[in-house]
Short mmCIF file of C-alpha atoms in Angstrom, two decimals:
data_model
loop_
_atom_site.label_atom_id
_atom_site.label_comp_id
_atom_site.label_asym_id
_atom_site.label_seq_id
_atom_site.Cartn_x
_atom_site.Cartn_y
_atom_site.Cartn_z
CA MET A 29 18.35 7.72 -0.03
CA THR A 30 17.26 10.65 1.23
CA ASP A 31 13.71 12.13 1.66
CA ILE A 32 14.66 15.62 0.25
CA LEU A 33 12.66 18.24 1.55
CA LYS A 34 11.55 21.44 -0.28
CA ASP A 35 13.27 24.80 0.51
CA GLU A 36 11.96 26.06 4.09
CA ALA A 37 10.69 29.27 2.66
CA GLU A 38 8.63 27.71 0.28
CA ILE A 39 6.91 25.78 3.08
CA LEU A 40 6.50 29.23 5.41
CA ASN A 41 5.25 30.48 1.97
CA GLY A 42 2.24 28.11 2.32
CA VAL A 43 3.25 25.12 -0.36
CA GLU A 44 0.59 22.69 0.41
CA GLU A 45 2.34 19.61 0.01
CA LEU A 46 5.64 18.62 1.85
CA LEU A 47 7.42 16.75 -1.38
CA LEU A 48 9.80 14.08 -0.34
CA VAL A 49 12.11 12.73 -3.08
CA THR A 50 14.30 9.95 -3.18
CA ASP A 51 17.63 9.27 -3.72
CA GLU A 52 19.78 5.98 -3.67
CA THR A 53 21.58 4.96 -0.90
CA THR A 54 24.99 5.27 -0.26
CA GLU A 55 27.05 4.11 3.39
CA ALA A 56 28.32 6.56 5.89
CA GLU A 57 31.10 8.35 5.48
CA SER A 58 34.27 8.38 7.31
CA THR A 59 35.35 10.67 10.23
CA GLU A 60 37.39 12.29 7.70
CA ASP A 61 34.03 13.88 6.45
CA ILE A 62 32.53 15.33 9.56
CA GLN A 63 30.45 18.65 8.90
CA GLN A 64 32.25 21.47 9.36
CA MET A 65 30.16 23.45 11.21
CA PRO A 66 30.00 27.39 10.22
CA GLU A 67 31.88 29.66 11.63
CA ALA A 68 29.84 31.64 13.80
CA VAL A 69 29.74 28.40 15.78
CA THR A 70 32.94 26.00 15.98
CA ALA A 71 32.42 22.45 16.97
CA GLY A 72 33.41 21.90 20.82
CA GLU A 73 32.72 25.53 21.85
CA LYS A 74 30.39 27.22 23.78
CA THR A 75 27.47 28.85 21.88
CA GLU A 76 25.45 32.28 23.03
CA ALA A 77 22.89 29.92 24.64
CA GLY A 78 25.72 28.34 26.97
CA ASN A 79 25.87 25.45 25.17
CA THR A 80 28.35 22.88 23.62
CA VAL A 81 27.66 22.49 20.00
CA LEU A 82 29.07 19.01 19.31
CA PRO A 83 30.29 18.18 16.01
CA GLN A 84 27.90 15.24 13.53
CA THR A 85 29.22 13.21 11.47
CA LYS A 86 27.15 13.06 8.06
CA THR A 87 25.48 9.39 7.71
CA ALA A 88 23.24 7.71 5.82
CA VAL A 89 20.58 7.60 9.24
CA THR A 90 18.48 10.52 7.80
CA ASN A 91 15.07 10.72 6.61
CA LYS A 92 15.77 8.62 3.89
CA LYS A 93 13.86 5.92 6.14
CA HIS A 94 10.17 5.37 5.70
CA TRP A 95 9.46 4.77 9.52
CA SER A 96 6.65 2.75 9.86
CA ARG A 97 5.44 4.28 13.51
CA ARG A 98 5.53 7.39 14.51
CA LEU A 99 6.01 9.46 18.34
CA VAL A 100 5.25 13.22 18.15
CA ILE A 101 6.63 14.66 21.60
CA VAL A 102 5.69 18.28 22.15
CA THR A 103 7.24 20.22 24.69
CA GLY A 104 7.82 23.78 25.26
CA ASP A 105 10.29 23.70 28.56
CA LYS A 106 9.43 27.24 30.01
CA GLY A 107 5.62 27.21 31.19
CA GLY A 108 2.67 29.34 29.28
CA VAL A 109 4.70 28.98 26.04
CA GLY A 110 1.14 27.41 24.74
CA LYS A 111 2.35 23.47 24.12
CA SER A 112 -0.58 22.60 25.92
CA THR A 113 -2.86 24.50 23.53
CA PHE A 114 -0.82 22.92 20.74
CA ALA A 115 -0.82 19.82 22.14
CA ARG A 116 -4.38 19.81 22.12
CA GLY A 117 -5.28 20.94 18.44
CA LEU A 118 -2.80 18.03 17.42
CA ALA A 119 -4.72 15.82 19.40
CA GLN A 120 -8.48 17.15 17.65
CA THR A 121 -7.07 17.16 14.10
CA TYR A 122 -5.96 13.18 14.22
CA LEU A 123 -9.34 12.74 15.33
CA ASP A 124 -11.15 14.80 12.75
CA MET A 125 -8.74 13.16 10.02
CA LYS A 126 -9.43 9.92 11.63
CA LYS A 127 -5.98 9.01 12.08
CA GLU A 128 -6.11 5.89 15.21
CA PHE A 129 -3.35 7.79 17.58
CA LEU A 130 -2.54 7.12 21.41
CA ALA A 131 -1.80 10.15 23.94
CA PHE A 132 0.08 10.57 26.61
CA ASP A 133 -0.13 13.24 29.16
CA ALA A 134 2.66 14.02 31.42
CA ASP A 135 1.43 17.28 32.17
CA ILE A 136 0.06 15.88 35.06
CA SER A 137 -0.07 18.53 37.35
CA ASN A 138 -2.25 20.87 34.45
CA SER A 139 -3.64 17.83 32.24
CA HIS A 140 -4.68 19.70 29.45
CA LEU A 141 -5.18 16.18 27.27
CA SER A 142 -7.12 14.33 29.80
CA ARG A 143 -9.44 17.11 30.81
CA PHE A 144 -10.35 18.50 27.25
CA TYR A 145 -10.16 14.97 25.45
CA GLY A 146 -10.07 11.95 27.89
CA ASP A 147 -13.17 11.29 26.72
CA LYS A 148 -12.71 11.42 23.21
CA CYS A 149 -9.75 9.10 22.54
CA LEU A 150 -7.20 7.10 24.21
CA VAL A 151 -5.06 9.07 27.07
CA ARG A 152 -3.11 7.49 29.05
CA GLU A 153 -1.78 9.80 32.23
CA LEU A 154 2.85 9.69 32.54
CA ASP A 155 4.43 11.04 35.75
CA PHE A 156 7.34 11.51 33.64
CA PHE A 157 9.02 13.49 36.65
CA THR A 158 8.79 9.60 39.02
CA GLU A 159 11.92 7.75 38.20
CA GLY A 160 11.49 4.36 36.32
CA ASN A 161 8.12 5.78 35.01
CA VAL A 162 10.10 6.44 31.68
CA ASP A 163 10.92 3.11 31.75
CA ILE A 164 7.60 1.46 32.23
CA PHE A 165 6.85 3.83 29.36
CA LEU A 166 9.32 2.27 26.96
CA ASP A 167 8.54 -1.17 27.81
CA ASP A 168 5.00 -0.37 27.17
CA LEU A 169 5.01 1.00 23.31
CA LYS A 170 6.84 -2.20 22.63
CA GLU A 171 3.26 -4.06 23.65
CA LEU A 172 0.85 -1.11 22.21
CA ILE A 173 2.88 -1.88 18.77
CA GLU A 174 2.49 -5.17 18.75
CA ASP A 175 -1.22 -7.05 16.94
CA SER A 176 -3.22 -8.36 19.47
CA LEU A 177 -6.52 -10.47 19.95
CA ASP A 178 -9.99 -9.67 20.49
CA THR A 179 -12.50 -12.17 22.73
CA GLU A 180 -13.22 -13.37 19.42
CA GLY A 181 -10.06 -14.14 17.96
CA ALA A 182 -10.43 -11.39 15.59
CA VAL A 183 -6.88 -9.23 15.32
CA ILE A 184 -6.63 -5.69 16.78
CA PRO A 185 -3.49 -3.57 14.82
CA GLY A 186 -0.92 -2.45 17.23
CA LYS A 187 -0.59 1.22 17.37
CA SER A 188 1.87 3.45 14.56
CA LEU A 189 1.01 7.13 16.31
CA PHE A 190 1.24 8.08 19.37
CA LEU A 191 1.17 11.86 20.92
CA LEU A 192 3.51 12.89 24.01
CA GLU A 193 2.99 16.06 26.08
CA LEU A 194 5.88 16.75 28.26
CA PRO A 195 5.23 19.49 31.31
CA PRO A 196 7.26 21.98 31.63
CA GLN A 197 10.79 22.07 33.51
CA SER A 198 11.38 18.51 31.81
CA MET A 199 14.53 19.11 29.66
CA ARG A 200 17.01 17.62 32.46
CA ILE A 201 14.57 14.29 32.22
CA LEU A 202 14.22 13.97 28.61
CA LYS A 203 17.97 14.62 27.95
CA ASP A 204 18.89 11.35 30.97
CA VAL A 205 16.31 9.14 28.81
CA VAL A 206 18.00 10.33 25.59
CA GLN A 207 21.43 9.76 27.13
CA GLN A 208 21.72 6.84 29.59
CA MET A 209 18.24 4.91 28.19
CA LYS A 210 19.14 5.57 24.74
CA PHE A 211 15.61 6.23 24.12
CA LEU A 212 15.32 7.34 20.50
CA SER A 213 18.11 4.80 18.98
CA THR A 214 15.94 1.78 20.87
CA VAL A 215 12.73 3.20 18.99
CA ASP A 216 13.98 3.46 15.92
CA GLU A 217 16.25 -0.01 15.84
CA LEU A 218 13.55 -2.10 18.00
CA TYR A 219 10.19 -0.74 17.18
CA ASP A 220 10.36 0.96 13.66
CA MET A 221 9.62 4.18 14.77
CA ARG A 222 10.56 8.30 14.66
CA VAL A 223 10.75 10.59 16.78
CA THR A 224 9.67 14.64 16.06
CA ILE A 225 10.19 16.64 18.37
CA VAL A 226 7.40 19.70 18.93
CA VAL A 227 9.27 23.28 20.32
CA VAL A 228 6.73 25.62 21.49
CA ILE A 229 8.29 28.70 21.64
CA SER A 230 7.68 33.26 22.57
CA ARG A 231 9.63 35.29 21.91
CA VAL A 232 12.29 34.96 24.65
CA MET A 233 15.74 34.27 24.72
CA ASP A 234 15.01 31.18 27.47
CA SER A 235 13.06 29.57 24.18
CA VAL A 236 16.24 30.15 21.94
CA LYS A 237 18.39 28.40 24.77
CA GLN A 238 15.75 25.41 25.36
CA LEU A 239 16.22 24.58 21.73
CA ILE A 240 19.55 24.70 21.68
CA THR A 241 19.89 22.25 24.87
CA LEU A 242 17.47 20.01 23.11
CA TYR A 243 19.67 19.69 20.06
CA ASP A 244 23.04 19.15 21.87
CA PHE A 245 21.78 15.70 23.20
CA CYS A 246 19.11 14.94 20.26
CA GLN A 247 21.28 16.03 17.33
CA ASP A 248 20.27 14.36 13.94
CA GLN A 249 18.03 11.53 15.95
CA VAL A 250 15.24 13.13 16.01
CA ASP A 251 12.93 15.52 13.54
CA TYR A 252 12.19 19.40 14.53
CA VAL A 253 8.96 21.39 14.24
CA VAL A 254 9.31 24.91 16.10
CA VAL A 255 5.89 26.29 16.37
CA LYS A 256 5.77 29.87 17.08
CA ASN A 257 2.76 31.15 19.64
CA LEU A 258 1.19 34.01 17.89
CA PHE A 259 -0.08 35.17 20.78
CA PHE A 260 2.94 36.26 21.72
CA GLY A 261 3.21 38.73 18.27
CA SER A 262 3.71 38.22 14.82
CA PRO A 263 6.04 36.14 12.89
CA SER A 264 8.47 38.91 12.80
CA ASN A 265 8.24 39.50 16.36
CA PHE A 266 10.52 36.36 17.02
CA VAL A 267 14.11 38.16 16.83
CA ARG A 268 16.04 36.49 19.48
CA TYR A 269 15.35 33.21 17.56
CA LYS A 270 15.63 34.90 14.39
CA GLU A 271 19.00 36.53 14.82
CA SER A 272 20.35 33.77 17.38
CA SER A 273 23.89 32.21 15.03
CA ASP A 274 23.23 29.40 17.44
CA ILE A 275 19.74 28.11 16.04
CA THR A 276 21.31 29.57 12.14
CA ALA A 277 24.45 27.10 12.60
CA MET A 278 21.65 24.49 14.08
CA LYS A 279 19.49 24.75 10.88
CA ASP A 280 22.22 24.71 8.53
CA ILE A 281 23.57 21.35 10.07
CA LEU A 282 19.80 19.44 9.87
CA ILE A 283 19.41 20.76 6.24
CA GLU A 284 22.64 19.52 4.94
CA SER A 285 21.96 16.38 6.88
CA ASN A 286 18.51 15.94 5.09
CA ILE A 287 17.07 16.35 8.36
CA PRO A 288 13.49 17.93 8.86
CA PHE A 289 13.73 21.11 10.62
CA LEU A 290 10.64 22.90 9.89
CA GLU A 291 9.19 26.39 11.18
CA ILE A 292 4.86 26.86 11.44
CA THR A 293 2.94 29.00 13.89
CA MET A 294 0.39 28.45 15.98
CA PRO A 295 -2.95 30.85 15.93
CA ASP A 296 -3.88 33.09 18.69
CA LEU A 297 -7.22 32.56 20.29
CA ILE A 298 -8.86 35.56 21.45
CA GLU A 299 -9.04 35.45 25.38
CA HIS A 300 -12.42 35.45 24.96
CA ALA A 301 -13.10 31.98 23.18
CA TYR A 302 -10.21 30.27 24.99
CA ASP A 303 -11.53 31.08 28.31
CA TYR A 304 -14.75 29.67 27.35
CA LEU A 305 -13.33 26.46 25.75
CA ASP A 306 -11.27 26.71 29.42
CA LYS A 307 -14.16 27.37 31.46
CA ASN A 308 -16.50 24.45 30.30
CA SER A 309 -13.45 22.06 29.60
CA LEU A 310 -14.49 21.98 26.08
CA THR A 311 -12.64 20.30 23.42
CA PHE A 312 -12.63 22.56 19.43
CA ASN A 313 -14.56 21.04 18.01
CA GLN A 314 -17.44 21.15 20.60
CA GLY A 315 -16.50 24.85 21.21
CA ILE A 316 -18.29 24.92 17.97
CA GLU A 317 -20.78 22.86 18.09
CA GLN A 318 -22.17 25.17 21.65
CA LYS A 319 -24.77 27.31 20.29
CA GLU A 320 -25.03 29.33 24.08
CA LYS A 321 -21.73 31.54 22.68
CA PRO A 322 -22.00 32.18 19.08
CA SER A 323 -18.66 34.66 18.62
CA VAL A 324 -16.73 31.28 20.33
CA LYS A 325 -18.41 28.91 17.24
CA GLY A 326 -17.22 31.30 15.19
CA ARG A 327 -12.96 32.42 16.87
CA VAL A 328 -12.63 28.36 17.37
CA SER A 329 -13.65 27.51 14.27
CA THR A 330 -11.53 30.18 12.11
CA TRP A 331 -8.36 29.11 14.75
CA ILE A 332 -8.86 25.18 14.04
CA THR A 333 -9.06 26.25 10.56
CA LYS A 334 -5.27 28.36 10.27
CA PHE A 335 -4.17 26.08 13.02
CA LYS A 336 -5.12 22.96 10.62
CA GLU A 337 -3.27 24.62 7.38
CA GLN A 338 0.05 24.72 9.67
CA VAL A 339 -0.14 21.77 10.41
CA TRP A 340 -0.55 20.37 7.21
CA LEU A 341 3.07 21.84 6.55
CA ALA A 342 4.80 19.74 8.73
CA LYS A 343 2.52 16.47 7.70
CA SER A 344 5.08 13.88 6.89
CA ILE A 345 6.62 14.69 10.46
CA LEU A 346 3.20 14.73 12.36
CA GLY A 347 2.02 11.58 11.58
CA LEU A 348 -0.61 13.20 9.12
CA ASN A 349 0.19 11.23 5.57
CA ASP A 350 -1.64 9.36 3.69
CA VAL A 351 -5.09 11.55 4.62
CA PRO A 352 -7.06 13.83 2.40
CA HIS A 353 -6.21 17.47 2.79
CA LEU A 354 -9.06 19.51 4.45
#
């Protein structure tokens, strides 16, 4: 039934493989078996972040299922947390590992995926704030996952891996999409697609609040990857996240329900190297291959290696399965 993730502490200590253990299927338990919230946060009460924690029923709809498709959504509702850098790093990882994917750049005011990777892979821009565009996106996914024929009648396999970078301040729209369009349940039931939400955080309280808000309306319908951006300091410096009783309660619920909730880090890229890539609109690989700045070559090479080591810890929910390790 359930794919049981190894203990989170082991993962963060450098376990290379995210093991999935299969158990036999059971039916969803009755409403009398609603999982109890930790005493720190009771279902229905306001949390320290100002959100209302909803009770979560233990159901059979957890990560026991092997979905054939994956949508990875990268967000960090506050601007400047590093979500665009993470999305670019993940796109580079997909390319290096020969993964077929399609990227959607919804951060059209600061289109990093389009600017850096538009000529390296398939990237489509998505105006997330214009009403109706997300509806079109949902319908487009249906066509993209289906096989098609080329001009000679040969079958072109449909896409199974998608990367979507959201713009800052898009949490309200994402909530509407999930609640009003039933986006998550629709892609699950009709497209056999599971969504992974990647939340890039800084050390400020806003990051904690945004993650709790996200959980309030996504619950167990998605898998979670929390990325601590080391530009803001070492992992131990993320005190507000670590000490939040809301986050602890959320993690306990998800782990009990066998829903992946993984914490990884994103290495800091020294300003000199980052600015060189930005000025010249270079991909990470192009930064390594260029010969003008040897220092940039070394810095970027080290950065992307560390980045890949971290995303590999969440490989099963980031669409990196069935590829050789680096």
